[in-house]
């Protein structure tokens, strides 16, 4: 039995930028083992669609070096990224997304009926998502252009500060209550996104920023790829009060597969068992209810458990949930239906 699933976060577009420009679409369409997701493996695994993130990487600094710096106890957040630099990389990923759509590899969906239609047609349904709003100016002119292009989900920050707010470091045994809340422009951004129907993603945002979003927004609170701080006390994970706020708003949390956010010891190790993923899901269901839990893998953006490996490993997690005693209706909610539900409440 194959249960279709929808993924709340992947960095596959950024991964594909590693290829020469003329080889990127073919890598996704024909298959590329170096990536966690490509079209053949997504279809084989039962992937119905997902949030395809556009993360503007640090300029001239390897991402691994940035993460290592923010992981140290004395480490500081990376420096802010200039709007022009962020726009250049975001445009490169957006252009790739739309070329993949023209090639028939996926469909960029701007509303829930389009998502449902793509899924029914067994076409990979893609949500245009930006992780870190550096490509958006504080007058929101770029936001208007991006929305017209298809943007429907936005993470205000990655793990650094920008004109709108402050992120959290990649630090274990740390609380997300680090740094100031949203700026005036950040609060305005939340209001504009509410008016336009753009989902606000709370993953990577610090606690003060989370509180500001919760106080301003009239939409569900959503963390597309975060885990349970009580199990893995990482700054990227959600504390009890954050989970309670998400539940009260009828929001959703997508389980992050990154080993460092799963393990109680915070280590990024491939020998991380599926059992710890199931523990996080159990805790999320208890905290959020059956309608509040989904998947948010972080494929192509983090170290995956070897037992999962890539997109073809997701059915193993779903089977583990079934074997743990989760009924099939609940597993289908976690796999797919809860994302569609929260998007209906948001868009």
Tab-separated table of C-alpha atoms in Angstrom:
chain	number	residue	atom	x	y	z
A	1	UNK	CA	0.000	0.000	0.000
A	2	UNK	CA	1.394	3.391	-1.019
A	3	UNK	CA	0.131	6.350	1.007
A	4	UNK	CA	0.542	9.638	-0.901
A	5	UNK	CA	2.374	12.348	1.001
A	6	UNK	CA	3.001	16.078	0.809
A	7	UNK	CA	6.295	17.526	2.061
A	8	UNK	CA	6.384	20.829	3.920
A	9	UNK	CA	9.962	21.746	3.034
A	10	UNK	CA	12.743	20.829	0.651
A	11	UNK	CA	15.846	22.634	-0.634
A	12	UNK	CA	16.019	20.737	-3.907
A	13	UNK	CA	16.054	23.860	-6.096
A	14	UNK	CA	19.160	25.113	-4.293
A	15	UNK	CA	20.753	21.669	-4.627
A	16	UNK	CA	20.086	21.687	-8.371
A	17	UNK	CA	21.974	24.984	-8.696
A	18	UNK	CA	25.134	22.947	-8.074
A	19	UNK	CA	24.747	21.559	-11.584
A	20	UNK	CA	25.759	23.444	-14.698
A	21	UNK	CA	22.938	25.662	-15.871
A	22	UNK	CA	22.121	23.500	-18.882
A	23	UNK	CA	21.976	20.292	-16.818
A	24	UNK	CA	19.651	21.300	-13.976
A	25	UNK	CA	16.269	20.406	-15.445
A	26	UNK	CA	17.544	17.077	-16.759
A	27	UNK	CA	18.986	16.230	-13.342
A	28	UNK	CA	15.558	16.571	-11.775
A	29	UNK	CA	13.544	15.036	-14.606
A	30	UNK	CA	15.809	12.081	-15.398
A	31	UNK	CA	17.163	11.521	-11.881
A	32	UNK	CA	20.220	12.667	-9.943
A	33	UNK	CA	21.436	10.432	-7.085
A	34	UNK	CA	23.259	13.312	-5.390
A	35	UNK	CA	19.921	14.952	-4.572
A	36	UNK	CA	17.336	13.683	-2.094
A	37	UNK	CA	14.445	14.406	-4.468
A	38	UNK	CA	14.076	14.020	-8.210
A	39	UNK	CA	11.046	13.275	-10.357
A	40	UNK	CA	11.507	9.499	-10.784
A	41	UNK	CA	12.083	8.833	-7.092
A	42	UNK	CA	9.300	11.210	-6.014
A	43	UNK	CA	6.823	9.323	-8.191
A	44	UNK	CA	8.041	5.939	-6.980
A	45	UNK	CA	7.704	7.005	-3.329
A	46	UNK	CA	4.179	8.403	-3.660
A	47	UNK	CA	5.165	12.051	-3.215
A	48	UNK	CA	2.123	14.117	-4.174
A	49	UNK	CA	3.856	17.470	-3.848
A	50	UNK	CA	5.574	19.859	-1.507
A	51	UNK	CA	6.820	23.290	-0.570
A	52	UNK	CA	9.790	23.964	-2.876
A	53	UNK	CA	11.940	26.413	-0.945
A	54	UNK	CA	14.060	29.205	-2.334
A	55	UNK	CA	16.728	29.932	0.243
A	56	UNK	CA	19.178	32.716	-0.624
A	57	UNK	CA	22.513	31.273	0.544
A	58	UNK	CA	25.358	33.262	2.100
A	59	UNK	CA	27.515	35.023	-0.460
A	60	UNK	CA	31.025	33.546	-0.858
A	61	UNK	CA	30.694	31.468	2.324
A	62	UNK	CA	29.921	27.733	2.192
A	63	UNK	CA	26.644	26.986	3.917
A	64	UNK	CA	28.279	24.241	5.982
A	65	UNK	CA	30.727	26.785	7.423
A	66	UNK	CA	27.890	29.133	8.348
A	67	UNK	CA	25.966	26.378	10.129
A	68	UNK	CA	29.107	25.276	11.977
A	69	UNK	CA	29.657	28.837	13.221
A	70	UNK	CA	26.096	29.265	14.484
A	71	UNK	CA	26.268	25.851	16.180
A	72	UNK	CA	29.096	26.802	18.531
A	73	UNK	CA	28.148	28.141	21.992
A	74	UNK	CA	29.980	31.391	21.278
A	75	UNK	CA	28.912	31.587	17.655
A	76	UNK	CA	26.939	34.470	16.275
A	77	UNK	CA	24.309	34.582	13.574
A	78	UNK	CA	25.588	35.060	10.021
A	79	UNK	CA	25.669	38.610	8.678
A	80	UNK	CA	22.651	39.980	6.871
A	81	UNK	CA	22.410	39.414	3.124
A	82	UNK	CA	21.961	42.317	0.705
A	83	UNK	CA	18.612	42.476	-1.089
A	84	UNK	CA	20.277	42.430	-4.528
A	85	UNK	CA	22.249	39.275	-3.705
A	86	UNK	CA	19.172	37.549	-2.319
A	87	UNK	CA	17.110	38.511	-5.342
A	88	UNK	CA	19.706	37.101	-7.738
A	89	UNK	CA	19.717	33.647	-6.114
A	90	UNK	CA	15.948	33.639	-5.562
A	91	UNK	CA	15.369	34.494	-9.210
A	92	UNK	CA	17.691	31.665	-10.263
A	93	UNK	CA	15.700	29.139	-8.233
A	94	UNK	CA	12.344	30.556	-9.319
A	95	UNK	CA	13.401	30.423	-12.954
A	96	UNK	CA	14.395	26.789	-12.519
A	97	UNK	CA	11.046	25.988	-10.882
A	98	UNK	CA	9.121	27.443	-13.807
A	99	UNK	CA	11.315	25.721	-16.389
A	100	UNK	CA	10.544	22.428	-14.640
A	101	UNK	CA	6.861	23.281	-14.855
A	102	UNK	CA	7.096	24.016	-18.586
A	103	UNK	CA	8.831	20.677	-19.036
A	104	UNK	CA	5.888	18.932	-17.362
A	105	UNK	CA	7.854	17.760	-14.317
A	106	UNK	CA	5.599	19.529	-11.804
A	107	UNK	CA	2.806	22.083	-11.495
A	108	UNK	CA	3.198	25.329	-9.531
A	109	UNK	CA	-0.037	25.624	-7.553
A	110	UNK	CA	-1.461	28.941	-6.346
A	111	UNK	CA	-4.626	27.725	-4.615
A	112	UNK	CA	-5.988	24.573	-3.029
A	113	UNK	CA	-8.199	23.572	-5.986
A	114	UNK	CA	-5.061	23.631	-8.173
A	115	UNK	CA	-3.246	21.499	-5.605
A	116	UNK	CA	-6.061	18.968	-5.518
A	117	UNK	CA	-6.263	18.897	-9.315
A	118	UNK	CA	-2.522	18.289	-9.691
A	119	UNK	CA	-2.588	15.534	-7.084
A	120	UNK	CA	-5.575	13.878	-8.773
A	121	UNK	CA	-3.703	14.009	-12.086
A	122	UNK	CA	-0.610	12.503	-10.398
A	123	UNK	CA	1.410	15.602	-11.275
A	124	UNK	CA	3.889	16.729	-8.617
A	125	UNK	CA	2.236	19.744	-6.946
A	126	UNK	CA	4.728	22.474	-6.044
A	127	UNK	CA	4.213	25.420	-3.708
A	128	UNK	CA	6.448	28.428	-4.390
A	129	UNK	CA	8.048	29.078	-0.970
A	130	UNK	CA	10.795	31.481	0.079
A	131	UNK	CA	12.908	30.720	3.166
A	132	UNK	CA	14.194	34.038	4.480
A	133	UNK	CA	12.666	37.267	3.160
A	134	UNK	CA	15.936	38.926	2.132
A	135	UNK	CA	14.766	39.186	-1.486
A	136	UNK	CA	11.842	41.402	-0.408
A	137	UNK	CA	12.295	45.150	0.019
A	138	UNK	CA	10.632	47.004	2.876
A	139	UNK	CA	8.305	48.805	0.449
A	140	UNK	CA	7.042	45.326	-0.605
A	141	UNK	CA	7.344	45.995	-4.335
A	142	UNK	CA	9.240	42.721	-4.772
A	143	UNK	CA	6.546	40.921	-2.770
A	144	UNK	CA	3.928	42.044	-5.277
A	145	UNK	CA	6.032	40.696	-8.149
A	146	UNK	CA	6.777	37.436	-6.356
A	147	UNK	CA	3.117	36.928	-5.478
A	148	UNK	CA	2.115	37.484	-9.100
A	149	UNK	CA	4.709	34.865	-10.067
A	150	UNK	CA	3.236	32.346	-7.637
A	151	UNK	CA	4.693	32.916	-4.146
A	152	UNK	CA	2.247	31.513	-1.586
A	153	UNK	CA	4.453	30.685	1.425
A	154	UNK	CA	7.151	32.765	3.123
A	155	UNK	CA	9.544	32.139	5.984
A	156	UNK	CA	10.301	35.580	7.421
A	157	UNK	CA	13.844	34.563	8.363
A	158	UNK	CA	16.392	31.847	7.981
A	159	UNK	CA	18.879	31.511	10.866
A	160	UNK	CA	20.165	35.055	10.579
A	161	UNK	CA	18.739	38.557	10.974
A	162	UNK	CA	17.226	40.567	8.152
A	163	UNK	CA	15.147	43.716	7.736
A	164	UNK	CA	12.095	41.954	9.170
A	165	UNK	CA	13.256	39.846	12.124
A	166	UNK	CA	15.871	37.609	13.705
A	167	UNK	CA	16.453	33.883	13.369
A	168	UNK	CA	17.811	31.297	15.772
A	169	UNK	CA	21.292	29.756	15.660
A	170	UNK	CA	21.901	26.071	14.940
A	171	UNK	CA	22.610	25.457	18.597
A	172	UNK	CA	21.747	22.477	20.820
A	173	UNK	CA	20.741	22.860	24.472
A	174	UNK	CA	19.440	26.310	23.630
A	175	UNK	CA	16.105	28.047	23.835
A	176	UNK	CA	14.650	29.835	20.775
A	177	UNK	CA	14.085	32.875	23.023
A	178	UNK	CA	17.114	34.610	21.540
A	179	UNK	CA	17.237	38.181	20.248
A	180	UNK	CA	14.643	40.855	19.470
A	181	UNK	CA	11.201	40.511	17.940
A	182	UNK	CA	10.012	41.566	14.513
A	183	UNK	CA	10.985	44.993	13.263
A	184	UNK	CA	8.334	47.476	12.234
A	185	UNK	CA	8.794	46.281	8.660
A	186	UNK	CA	8.425	42.683	9.848
A	187	UNK	CA	5.103	43.429	11.518
A	188	UNK	CA	3.932	45.169	8.359
A	189	UNK	CA	5.057	42.144	6.324
A	190	UNK	CA	2.812	39.851	8.385
A	191	UNK	CA	-0.173	42.116	7.764
A	192	UNK	CA	0.505	42.313	4.032
A	193	UNK	CA	0.899	38.527	3.778
A	194	UNK	CA	-2.399	38.079	5.632
A	195	UNK	CA	-4.100	40.393	3.164
A	196	UNK	CA	-2.588	38.612	0.150
A	197	UNK	CA	-3.104	35.090	1.459
A	198	UNK	CA	0.569	34.151	1.801
A	199	UNK	CA	1.328	31.548	4.474
A	200	UNK	CA	3.812	32.744	7.119
A	201	UNK	CA	6.322	30.038	8.081
A	202	UNK	CA	7.612	30.271	11.658
A	203	UNK	CA	10.487	27.780	11.284
A	204	UNK	CA	13.859	29.477	11.967
A	205	UNK	CA	12.165	32.473	13.665
A	206	UNK	CA	13.144	33.298	17.242
A	207	UNK	CA	10.675	33.265	20.141
A	208	UNK	CA	10.113	37.026	20.264
A	209	UNK	CA	9.346	37.066	16.551
A	210	UNK	CA	7.007	34.091	17.009
A	211	UNK	CA	5.107	36.021	19.687
A	212	UNK	CA	4.827	39.041	17.384
A	213	UNK	CA	3.429	36.957	14.518
A	214	UNK	CA	0.943	35.282	16.873
A	215	UNK	CA	-0.231	38.680	18.126
A	216	UNK	CA	-0.705	40.127	14.635
A	217	UNK	CA	-1.857	37.351	12.330
A	218	UNK	CA	-5.433	36.258	11.739
A	219	UNK	CA	-4.291	33.011	10.066
A	220	UNK	CA	-3.124	29.657	11.472
A	221	UNK	CA	0.383	29.520	12.893
A	222	UNK	CA	2.554	27.175	10.829
A	223	UNK	CA	6.087	25.830	11.231
A	224	UNK	CA	6.805	23.927	8.034
A	225	UNK	CA	9.884	22.044	9.278
A	226	UNK	CA	10.430	21.991	13.037
A	227	UNK	CA	10.399	19.436	15.857
A	228	UNK	CA	9.721	19.116	19.593
A	229	UNK	CA	12.092	20.995	21.888
A	230	UNK	CA	11.183	18.780	24.867
A	231	UNK	CA	12.686	15.785	23.007
A	232	UNK	CA	15.551	17.522	21.215
A	233	UNK	CA	16.388	20.817	22.966
A	234	UNK	CA	17.661	22.594	19.867
A	235	UNK	CA	17.020	26.291	19.270
A	236	UNK	CA	15.354	25.342	15.965
A	237	UNK	CA	12.694	23.293	17.730
A	238	UNK	CA	9.377	24.330	19.257
A	239	UNK	CA	8.810	24.704	22.986
A	240	UNK	CA	5.619	23.734	24.790
A	241	UNK	CA	4.156	27.250	24.742
A	242	UNK	CA	4.822	27.583	21.013
A	243	UNK	CA	3.092	24.269	20.316
A	244	UNK	CA	0.141	25.391	22.437
A	245	UNK	CA	-0.137	28.628	20.435
A	246	UNK	CA	-0.046	26.698	17.164
A	247	UNK	CA	-2.801	24.368	18.361
A	248	UNK	CA	-4.983	27.274	19.496
A	249	UNK	CA	-4.687	28.830	16.019
A	250	UNK	CA	-5.544	25.526	14.285
A	251	UNK	CA	-2.080	25.532	12.771
A	252	UNK	CA	0.311	22.806	11.644
A	253	UNK	CA	3.878	21.654	12.284
A	254	UNK	CA	5.800	19.645	9.691
A	255	UNK	CA	8.168	17.023	11.124
A	256	UNK	CA	11.770	17.877	10.208
A	257	UNK	CA	13.874	14.828	9.294
A	258	UNK	CA	17.222	16.561	9.989
A	259	UNK	CA	19.092	14.364	12.447
A	260	UNK	CA	20.361	17.263	14.573
A	261	UNK	CA	16.790	18.381	15.272
A	262	UNK	CA	15.575	14.840	16.008
A	263	UNK	CA	18.176	13.454	18.389
A	264	UNK	CA	18.119	14.258	22.124
A	265	UNK	CA	21.908	14.756	21.924
A	266	UNK	CA	21.617	17.132	18.961
A	267	UNK	CA	24.272	15.341	16.935
A	268	UNK	CA	24.106	15.316	13.157
A	269	UNK	CA	24.558	11.589	12.651
A	270	UNK	CA	23.185	9.421	9.895
A	271	UNK	CA	22.778	6.472	12.278
A	272	UNK	CA	19.590	8.007	13.661
A	273	UNK	CA	16.740	5.550	14.000
A	274	UNK	CA	13.220	6.010	12.696
A	275	UNK	CA	11.992	5.396	16.263
A	276	UNK	CA	13.036	8.920	17.287
A	277	UNK	CA	11.023	10.321	14.369
A	278	UNK	CA	8.002	8.389	15.614
A	279	UNK	CA	8.557	9.800	19.123
A	280	UNK	CA	8.429	13.344	17.752
A	281	UNK	CA	5.252	12.540	15.814
A	282	UNK	CA	3.638	11.088	18.951
A	283	UNK	CA	4.517	14.232	20.914
A	284	UNK	CA	3.274	16.499	18.127
A	285	UNK	CA	-0.052	14.671	17.922
A	286	UNK	CA	-0.432	14.949	21.687
A	287	UNK	CA	0.375	18.673	21.628
A	288	UNK	CA	-1.422	19.695	18.432
A	289	UNK	CA	-4.153	17.132	17.862
A	290	UNK	CA	-4.630	14.911	14.847
A	291	UNK	CA	-5.160	17.854	12.451
A	292	UNK	CA	-1.964	19.676	13.435
A	293	UNK	CA	0.825	17.312	12.380
A	294	UNK	CA	2.382	16.919	8.938
A	295	UNK	CA	5.731	16.252	7.258
A	296	UNK	CA	8.464	18.817	6.554
A	297	UNK	CA	11.508	16.784	5.609
A	298	UNK	CA	14.231	19.385	4.887
A	299	UNK	CA	15.402	17.096	2.047
A	300	UNK	CA	18.468	18.454	0.244
A	301	UNK	CA	19.074	20.874	3.098
A	302	UNK	CA	20.214	18.688	5.990
A	303	UNK	CA	21.656	15.330	7.036
A	304	UNK	CA	18.954	12.679	6.798
A	305	UNK	CA	18.750	9.484	8.858
A	306	UNK	CA	20.335	6.679	6.831
A	307	UNK	CA	17.166	4.660	7.368
A	308	UNK	CA	15.285	7.329	5.370
A	309	UNK	CA	18.053	8.402	2.997
A	310	UNK	CA	15.989	10.229	0.423
A	311	UNK	CA	12.403	10.698	-0.711
A	312	UNK	CA	12.014	6.955	-1.280
A	313	UNK	CA	12.429	6.446	2.479
A	314	UNK	CA	9.284	8.355	3.460
A	315	UNK	CA	7.053	5.257	3.090
A	316	UNK	CA	9.252	3.593	5.748
A	317	UNK	CA	8.304	6.352	8.203
A	318	UNK	CA	4.624	6.055	7.332
A	319	UNK	CA	4.811	2.281	7.798
A	320	UNK	CA	6.523	2.777	11.167
A	321	UNK	CA	3.616	5.006	12.244
A	322	UNK	CA	1.136	2.324	11.203
A	323	UNK	CA	3.077	-0.309	13.116
A	324	UNK	CA	3.162	1.948	16.185
A	325	UNK	CA	-0.624	1.888	16.247
A	326	UNK	CA	-1.474	5.065	14.366
A	327	UNK	CA	-4.584	4.186	12.386
A	328	UNK	CA	-4.471	4.528	8.621
A	329	UNK	CA	-6.857	7.564	8.628
A	330	UNK	CA	-4.484	9.443	10.958
A	331	UNK	CA	-1.410	8.478	8.938
A	332	UNK	CA	-3.117	9.761	5.794
A	333	UNK	CA	-3.829	13.045	7.579
A	334	UNK	CA	-0.200	13.408	8.630
A	335	UNK	CA	1.040	12.398	5.188
A	336	UNK	CA	-1.130	14.708	3.082
A	337	UNK	CA	-4.482	15.928	4.274
A	338	UNK	CA	-3.342	18.202	7.098
A	339	UNK	CA	-1.282	20.332	4.699
A	340	UNK	CA	-4.287	20.759	2.418
A	341	UNK	CA	-6.452	21.617	5.415
A	342	UNK	CA	-4.229	24.369	6.785
A	343	UNK	CA	-3.736	25.838	3.320
A	344	UNK	CA	-7.520	26.031	2.917
A	345	UNK	CA	-7.612	27.946	6.216
A	346	UNK	CA	-4.753	30.239	5.122
A	347	UNK	CA	-5.080	31.012	1.408
